């Protein structure tokens, strides 16, 4: 193992995102302690500035041209990681931008919320760059603990506390499974490094490795929300404040993609035959349950939770292909999905007012008559999520299906397509409610200009990336080559 | 050539259309006008620069992709440009006409509530048309083709509260679907035989495909290239309104005159002509397809002209004249004189635009009266319109030295010189067509501008006006002086464009015929086999435009045209009573003509009604019972029940969630551990 005894700029620079973020968290905490009470808007504004600066620093100094391992093999820096970190800054920035008015009106606009969001982001970064089982576990826990606290952030809300409790307990079981699986794998192979693990696991696998693998797959499936480890997801999406739902529905998905990629596709690539079978079974269940149960939901947040589950099914299918092209399709799907759900939850936040949560489907009746812009954005997002061309969601689904075809999985393709048709129903129902049903007596929508501009950009990205899919597709293919 | 320059030409009108169309309240009425005009004006200037570079500076043609959209199974679908001399000429014509339309719109649509929408549409039209002509592959060609069709649909139905406009735009859309069906099959044929959507690949493969045959049934087959070309040409028949897919064009006059008339007469309908010229390397290798083109074109040229004689709506007469002239262009394509077709396309654009604007001017002057029977003697009241309209008419009937003479005579000569078996039929059609053209054109002139002033008596009961399909324009400013009585000359915003168009209508042929037809302007952009090259044969006898025009006085063409003018004069000016007696004597023929050869009747009663009956039967039997009843509602019910059951598992209890996780874990463990 190459050990660097001296720290030089070259050995630290690729980790600039993490280092900067850790410092920023400390500074923001201090600022919030001294000025938070006096100036409510200070920490939120500073956080956005910090994210922008972080993105700039990362883009400027964090870039690497080839894969390098640092910090005694605990940390890996590659182009993929660099790109995912930049994406993380952007997604979290958008999420916080959408949330501000919502938090303000519910009087939970506190500095801690923003600090927790940043520590969650730090967790995401650690997972993205993990090169060893231990680093990965630290990242998973850092993200999970921050998110548990965020779900319970509205302390006066009973339903939020309940869902936070469920999330915490079930998450702990999953963490236990992950740690148990890791320890078994370590016991059999004697190494924590993912690279060395990949080198050792070749040919016939021992029962011990498979035992550990099952536990790891279960943990990954829990984090992603694959059936039957998905049960926390609808309750948490429903119970958490909408701004938190927006948060956990977006940026962490990148981390879970990285979790699956680093652990399964890179570290345990010798066991690809086994885990891709497990994932195939989970994906089928996930697609069916996610889409079918979404149909009977009357609450939009719950419906979107099941929609998340069904989309996770597609991401998992990308891993089932078991080829770099398949992983790149999964990466593309993840990015596209995050982009779309960012917008969707953004619409929910803007449709809500003080004392009114626009989370029932009926609250969207006649939205077009009340707020044409919001309805139009929602329509674009719903069409895109349903996978209707020319929007970007179509390409995401197409890429996954292409890769399944290339790896000869006709049955999975059939199920994926049939379930997409079922899914189209509940997405289009939202459009029908907004455009064809009479508007009821509902409060006016929120007019926050900043959030609206961001939402417009978000929808424009969904349209533009759909019309010109080439660059992002090429990028995803290159990152996983 | 810089691809960014070409991109700018295409994208500027699109940007204008988006800003004007989706800007909402952020964009004021005049801002929408200025933004779109600026976009198209820059695009026009850049197109002229491209034309200059290509023709005068000798810059080589540009052919290359600018963006790869997707690659599917080895077939690349991309946005690419092929800009050679043919394209450069079309780009200049398209952007120039479009710019004129934009400027004219400010005045003409000034008080219309759909002002911004109109600007958005015509800019979008410019974008689509440019995508079509600049394409270097079939995919993009098809995109432009369809986009032009959509905008045309929107423009015809621009006044969407008017039932006749909705009927007309639906008709145009459906008829074009028929053509496009053939077009898509043609493109599929190209893809099938070459495996590529690129022009270059298809053109190179043409001689090879010409050897192959496509089996229709197990025993019969047809030459593959001929089939592909005929299918492509069916698309052109829809877009360029050739018999029997011409029925939409007269009705398209429901759009705001004369602006959409300009689009439908001078630019969009030429898409089909352009497409065939562009595909000349394919068509040249198929005698079958070219004979087919020839017959369709000749039929359109003669028989659509005849309809112009019996129509009383001034706009529709010009519309039928457009159909007939498109037939002439198609004949030129059919005898391999592609250059002559494009040349006629260009001269026609000027004088037909002139005639349409003149007709529009008359309609404004007559307070939105379109029936020529209620006009007469207008030359006294509208001198500028009358003189310019005379110029347009003289150009249209092919008077020597006028622009139309050169292009039209060249087509007739080419038809005479061609060796195709359908050429004699075409020759007689276009020759008789000259007489017919002269007759209907001067009938229109005499009825409108000369003779008895009939509008005074007519106006007494103008409330029930309309005539044959004539619908007054809901033009705001017109209503203000609706009861003005006397016809009056139109304001300068209308007459200045008339004068501006009259000048090229006279001279453009004289100056350009030499270089364009015989000076090798088109170079490599049009491909003609040596044995088919009738233009080269004609070139031997061509001794300059003046000699050609002087020679024109002793050809049968000139005397036929003169005979048409004299006939029109006798019947409609000298002895108006004769016209009615002639109509009485020729009643059976007249009935056929008035009913437009029963095309509309056939379409509505046989095709439309038949499809409705079939549709109803399938709907009742197949849809309601089988699909809706058993499949859709059946599956939906099953899915709903299943969803309900699964929802019960989601009990809300923590222990049950944990339980299911352990079940999942146990199943996976059992499956994989027991297996190994």
PDB file of N, CA and C in Angstrom, chain A residues 344-395:
ATOM      1  N   UNK A 344     -40.533  18.603  -9.182  1.00  0.00           N
ATOM      2  CA  UNK A 344     -41.859  18.199  -8.744  1.00  0.00           C
ATOM      3  C   UNK A 344     -42.131  18.651  -7.311  1.00  0.00           C
ATOM      4  N   UNK A 345     -41.164  18.374  -6.423  1.00  0.00           N
ATOM      5  CA  UNK A 345     -41.369  18.805  -5.037  1.00  0.00           C
ATOM      6  C   UNK A 345     -41.322  20.318  -4.929  1.00  0.00           C
ATOM      7  N   UNK A 346     -40.534  20.943  -5.818  1.00  0.00           N
ATOM      8  CA  UNK A 346     -40.523  22.403  -5.854  1.00  0.00           C
ATOM      9  C   UNK A 346     -41.916  22.949  -6.123  1.00  0.00           C
ATOM     10  N   UNK A 347     -42.625  22.309  -7.040  1.00  0.00           N
ATOM     11  CA  UNK A 347     -43.996  22.749  -7.340  1.00  0.00           C
ATOM     12  C   UNK A 347     -44.864  22.610  -6.093  1.00  0.00           C
ATOM     13  N   UNK A 348     -44.719  21.465  -5.385  1.00  0.00           N
ATOM     14  CA  UNK A 348     -45.534  21.275  -4.182  1.00  0.00           C
ATOM     15  C   UNK A 348     -45.242  22.375  -3.169  1.00  0.00           C
ATOM     16  N   UNK A 349     -43.957  22.718  -3.011  1.00  0.00           N
ATOM     17  CA  UNK A 349     -43.596  23.758  -2.046  1.00  0.00           C
ATOM     18  C   UNK A 349     -44.226  25.081  -2.432  1.00  0.00           C
ATOM     19  N   UNK A 350     -44.208  25.402  -3.728  1.00  0.00           N
ATOM     20  CA  UNK A 350     -44.752  26.688  -4.152  1.00  0.00           C
ATOM     21  C   UNK A 350     -46.276  26.703  -4.114  1.00  0.00           C
ATOM     22  N   UNK A 351     -46.888  25.520  -4.217  1.00  0.00           N
ATOM     23  CA  UNK A 351     -48.353  25.479  -4.160  1.00  0.00           C
ATOM     24  C   UNK A 351     -48.848  25.565  -2.725  1.00  0.00           C
ATOM     25  N   UNK A 352     -47.964  25.346  -1.743  1.00  0.00           N
ATOM     26  CA  UNK A 352     -48.377  25.386  -0.339  1.00  0.00           C
ATOM     27  C   UNK A 352     -48.302  26.811   0.197  1.00  0.00           C
ATOM     28  N   UNK A 353     -49.145  27.101   1.194  1.00  0.00           N
ATOM     29  CA  UNK A 353     -49.085  28.401   1.859  1.00  0.00           C
ATOM     30  C   UNK A 353     -49.019  28.179   3.350  1.00  0.00           C
ATOM     31  N   UNK A 354     -48.878  29.264   4.058  1.00  0.00           N
ATOM     32  CA  UNK A 354     -48.853  29.169   5.513  1.00  0.00           C
ATOM     33  C   UNK A 354     -50.140  28.482   5.984  1.00  0.00           C
ATOM     34  N   UNK A 355     -49.984  27.425   6.730  1.00  0.00           N
ATOM     35  CA  UNK A 355     -51.138  26.721   7.261  1.00  0.00           C
ATOM     36  C   UNK A 355     -51.855  25.868   6.237  1.00  0.00           C
ATOM     37  N   UNK A 356     -51.258  25.688   5.081  1.00  0.00           N
ATOM     38  CA  UNK A 356     -51.909  24.865   4.064  1.00  0.00           C
ATOM     39  C   UNK A 356     -50.860  24.040   3.340  1.00  0.00           C
ATOM     40  N   UNK A 357     -50.978  22.717   3.477  1.00  0.00           N
ATOM     41  CA  UNK A 357     -50.060  21.831   2.765  1.00  0.00           C
ATOM     42  C   UNK A 357     -50.749  21.352   1.498  1.00  0.00           C
ATOM     43  N   UNK A 358     -50.184  21.689   0.336  1.00  0.00           N
ATOM     44  CA  UNK A 358     -50.803  21.240  -0.917  1.00  0.00           C
ATOM     45  C   UNK A 358     -50.298  19.851  -1.232  1.00  0.00           C
ATOM     46  N   UNK A 359     -50.695  18.874  -0.411  1.00  0.00           N
ATOM     47  CA  UNK A 359     -50.140  17.540  -0.659  1.00  0.00           C
ATOM     48  C   UNK A 359     -51.199  16.515  -1.038  1.00  0.00           C
ATOM     49  N   UNK A 360     -52.479  16.920  -1.092  1.00  0.00           N
ATOM     50  CA  UNK A 360     -53.489  15.992  -1.590  1.00  0.00           C
ATOM     51  C   UNK A 360     -53.633  16.195  -3.098  1.00  0.00           C
ATOM     52  N   UNK A 361     -53.970  15.125  -3.807  1.00  0.00           N
ATOM     53  CA  UNK A 361     -54.156  15.264  -5.253  1.00  0.00           C
ATOM     54  C   UNK A 361     -55.248  16.279  -5.565  1.00  0.00           C
ATOM     55  N   UNK A 362     -56.284  16.308  -4.716  1.00  0.00           N
ATOM     56  CA  UNK A 362     -57.397  17.223  -4.968  1.00  0.00           C
ATOM     57  C   UNK A 362     -56.971  18.688  -4.913  1.00  0.00           C
ATOM     58  N   UNK A 363     -55.864  18.950  -4.231  1.00  0.00           N
ATOM     59  CA  UNK A 363     -55.411  20.340  -4.160  1.00  0.00           C
ATOM     60  C   UNK A 363     -54.888  20.842  -5.488  1.00  0.00           C
ATOM     61  N   UNK A 364     -54.747  19.935  -6.449  1.00  0.00           N
ATOM     62  CA  UNK A 364     -54.193  20.350  -7.751  1.00  0.00           C
ATOM     63  C   UNK A 364     -55.272  20.506  -8.805  1.00  0.00           C
ATOM     64  N   UNK A 365     -56.519  20.348  -8.378  1.00  0.00           N
ATOM     65  CA  UNK A 365     -57.617  20.533  -9.327  1.00  0.00           C
ATOM     66  C   UNK A 365     -57.607  21.957  -9.865  1.00  0.00           C
ATOM     67  N   UNK A 366     -57.654  22.067 -11.178  1.00  0.00           N
ATOM     68  CA  UNK A 366     -57.755  23.394 -11.792  1.00  0.00           C
ATOM     69  C   UNK A 366     -56.574  24.293 -11.492  1.00  0.00           C
ATOM     70  N   UNK A 367     -55.424  23.729 -11.240  1.00  0.00           N
ATOM     71  CA  UNK A 367     -54.252  24.566 -10.939  1.00  0.00           C
ATOM     72  C   UNK A 367     -53.946  25.500 -12.108  1.00  0.00           C
ATOM     73  N   UNK A 368     -54.218  25.020 -13.315  1.00  0.00           N
ATOM     74  CA  UNK A 368     -53.933  25.847 -14.494  1.00  0.00           C
ATOM     75  C   UNK A 368     -54.673  27.180 -14.427  1.00  0.00           C
ATOM     76  N   UNK A 369     -55.906  27.134 -13.940  1.00  0.00           N
ATOM     77  CA  UNK A 369     -56.691  28.373 -13.877  1.00  0.00           C
ATOM     78  C   UNK A 369     -56.129  29.309 -12.809  1.00  0.00           C
ATOM     79  N   UNK A 370     -55.549  28.736 -11.764  1.00  0.00           N
ATOM     80  CA  UNK A 370     -55.072  29.572 -10.656  1.00  0.00           C
ATOM     81  C   UNK A 370     -53.642  30.040 -10.867  1.00  0.00           C
ATOM     82  N   UNK A 371     -52.819  29.179 -11.428  1.00  0.00           N
ATOM     83  CA  UNK A 371     -51.414  29.521 -11.590  1.00  0.00           C
ATOM     84  C   UNK A 371     -50.869  28.783 -12.819  1.00  0.00           C
ATOM     85  N   UNK A 372     -51.017  29.380 -14.003  1.00  0.00           N
ATOM     86  CA  UNK A 372     -50.652  28.670 -15.230  1.00  0.00           C
ATOM     87  C   UNK A 372     -49.189  28.237 -15.264  1.00  0.00           C
ATOM     88  N   UNK A 373     -48.293  29.070 -14.727  1.00  0.00           N
ATOM     89  CA  UNK A 373     -46.869  28.722 -14.807  1.00  0.00           C
ATOM     90  C   UNK A 373     -46.579  27.443 -14.022  1.00  0.00           C
ATOM     91  N   UNK A 374     -47.118  27.404 -12.797  1.00  0.00           N
ATOM     92  CA  UNK A 374     -46.866  26.246 -11.946  1.00  0.00           C
ATOM     93  C   UNK A 374     -47.441  24.979 -12.589  1.00  0.00           C
ATOM     94  N   UNK A 375     -48.655  25.136 -13.149  1.00  0.00           N
ATOM     95  CA  UNK A 375     -49.296  23.981 -13.777  1.00  0.00           C
ATOM     96  C   UNK A 375     -48.485  23.514 -14.981  1.00  0.00           C
ATOM     97  N   UNK A 376     -47.962  24.473 -15.735  1.00  0.00           N
ATOM     98  CA  UNK A 376     -47.202  24.104 -16.932  1.00  0.00           C
ATOM     99  C   UNK A 376     -45.931  23.352 -16.538  1.00  0.00           C
ATOM    100  N   UNK A 377     -45.226  23.881 -15.531  1.00  0.00           N
ATOM    101  CA  UNK A 377     -44.001  23.221 -15.076  1.00  0.00           C
ATOM    102  C   UNK A 377     -44.319  21.801 -14.597  1.00  0.00           C
ATOM    103  N   UNK A 378     -45.405  21.689 -13.824  1.00  0.00           N
ATOM    104  CA  UNK A 378     -45.785  20.378 -13.301  1.00  0.00           C
ATOM    105  C   UNK A 378     -46.125  19.435 -14.453  1.00  0.00           C
ATOM    106  N   UNK A 379     -46.782  19.970 -15.486  1.00  0.00           N
ATOM    107  CA  UNK A 379     -47.134  19.122 -16.621  1.00  0.00           C
ATOM    108  C   UNK A 379     -45.874  18.592 -17.308  1.00  0.00           C
ATOM    109  N   UNK A 380     -44.921  19.500 -17.532  1.00  0.00           N
ATOM    110  CA  UNK A 380     -43.668  19.080 -18.166  1.00  0.00           C
ATOM    111  C   UNK A 380     -43.024  17.974 -17.335  1.00  0.00           C
ATOM    112  N   UNK A 381     -42.980  18.187 -16.002  1.00  0.00           N
ATOM    113  CA  UNK A 381     -42.314  17.218 -15.139  1.00  0.00           C
ATOM    114  C   UNK A 381     -43.045  15.882 -15.124  1.00  0.00           C
ATOM    115  N   UNK A 382     -44.385  15.946 -15.108  1.00  0.00           N
ATOM    116  CA  UNK A 382     -45.151  14.699 -15.076  1.00  0.00           C
ATOM    117  C   UNK A 382     -44.966  13.934 -16.391  1.00  0.00           C
ATOM    118  N   UNK A 383     -45.029  14.645 -17.507  1.00  0.00           N
ATOM    119  CA  UNK A 383     -44.804  13.992 -18.802  1.00  0.00           C
ATOM    120  C   UNK A 383     -43.422  13.359 -18.832  1.00  0.00           C
ATOM    121  N   UNK A 384     -42.438  14.116 -18.330  1.00  0.00           N
ATOM    122  CA  UNK A 384     -41.074  13.628 -18.370  1.00  0.00           C
ATOM    123  C   UNK A 384     -40.919  12.400 -17.483  1.00  0.00           C
ATOM    124  N   UNK A 385     -41.469  12.462 -16.268  1.00  0.00           N
ATOM    125  CA  UNK A 385     -41.330  11.325 -15.359  1.00  0.00           C
ATOM    126  C   UNK A 385     -42.039  10.098 -15.917  1.00  0.00           C
ATOM    127  N   UNK A 386     -43.144  10.333 -16.630  1.00  0.00           N
ATOM    128  CA  UNK A 386     -43.839   9.199 -17.229  1.00  0.00           C
ATOM    129  C   UNK A 386     -43.042   8.610 -18.387  1.00  0.00           C
ATOM    130  N   UNK A 387     -42.012   9.347 -18.839  1.00  0.00           N
ATOM    131  CA  UNK A 387     -41.168   8.814 -19.913  1.00  0.00           C
ATOM    132  C   UNK A 387     -41.701   9.102 -21.295  1.00  0.00           C
ATOM    133  N   UNK A 388     -42.321  10.266 -21.450  1.00  0.00           N
ATOM    134  CA  UNK A 388     -42.895  10.609 -22.743  1.00  0.00           C
ATOM    135  C   UNK A 388     -41.929  11.522 -23.487  1.00  0.00           C
ATOM    136  N   UNK A 389     -41.549  11.175 -24.715  1.00  0.00           N
ATOM    137  CA  UNK A 389     -40.680  12.067 -25.460  1.00  0.00           C
ATOM    138  C   UNK A 389     -41.410  13.359 -25.780  1.00  0.00           C
ATOM    139  N   UNK A 390     -40.758  14.456 -25.991  1.00  0.00           N
ATOM    140  CA  UNK A 390     -39.314  14.623 -26.132  1.00  0.00           C
ATOM    141  C   UNK A 390     -38.620  14.948 -24.811  1.00  0.00           C
ATOM    142  N   UNK A 391     -39.261  14.736 -23.672  1.00  0.00           N
ATOM    143  CA  UNK A 391     -38.632  15.155 -22.426  1.00  0.00           C
ATOM    144  C   UNK A 391     -37.545  14.172 -22.004  1.00  0.00           C
ATOM    145  N   UNK A 392     -36.723  14.631 -21.051  1.00  0.00           N
ATOM    146  CA  UNK A 392     -35.506  13.892 -20.743  1.00  0.00           C
ATOM    147  C   UNK A 392     -35.808  12.526 -20.115  1.00  0.00           C
ATOM    148  N   UNK A 393     -36.948  12.421 -19.429  1.00  0.00           N
ATOM    149  CA  UNK A 393     -37.281  11.146 -18.788  1.00  0.00           C
ATOM    150  C   UNK A 393     -37.380  10.003 -19.782  1.00  0.00           C
ATOM    151  N   UNK A 394     -37.766  10.344 -20.995  1.00  0.00           N
ATOM    152  CA  UNK A 394     -37.852   9.322 -22.036  1.00  0.00           C
ATOM    153  C   UNK A 394     -36.489   8.691 -22.301  1.00  0.00           C
ATOM    154  N   UNK A 395     -35.478   9.557 -22.415  1.00  0.00           N
ATOM    155  CA  UNK A 395     -34.143   9.037 -22.734  1.00  0.00           C
ATOM    156  C   UNK A 395     -33.613   8.176 -21.604  1.00  0.00           C
TER     157      UNK A 395
END
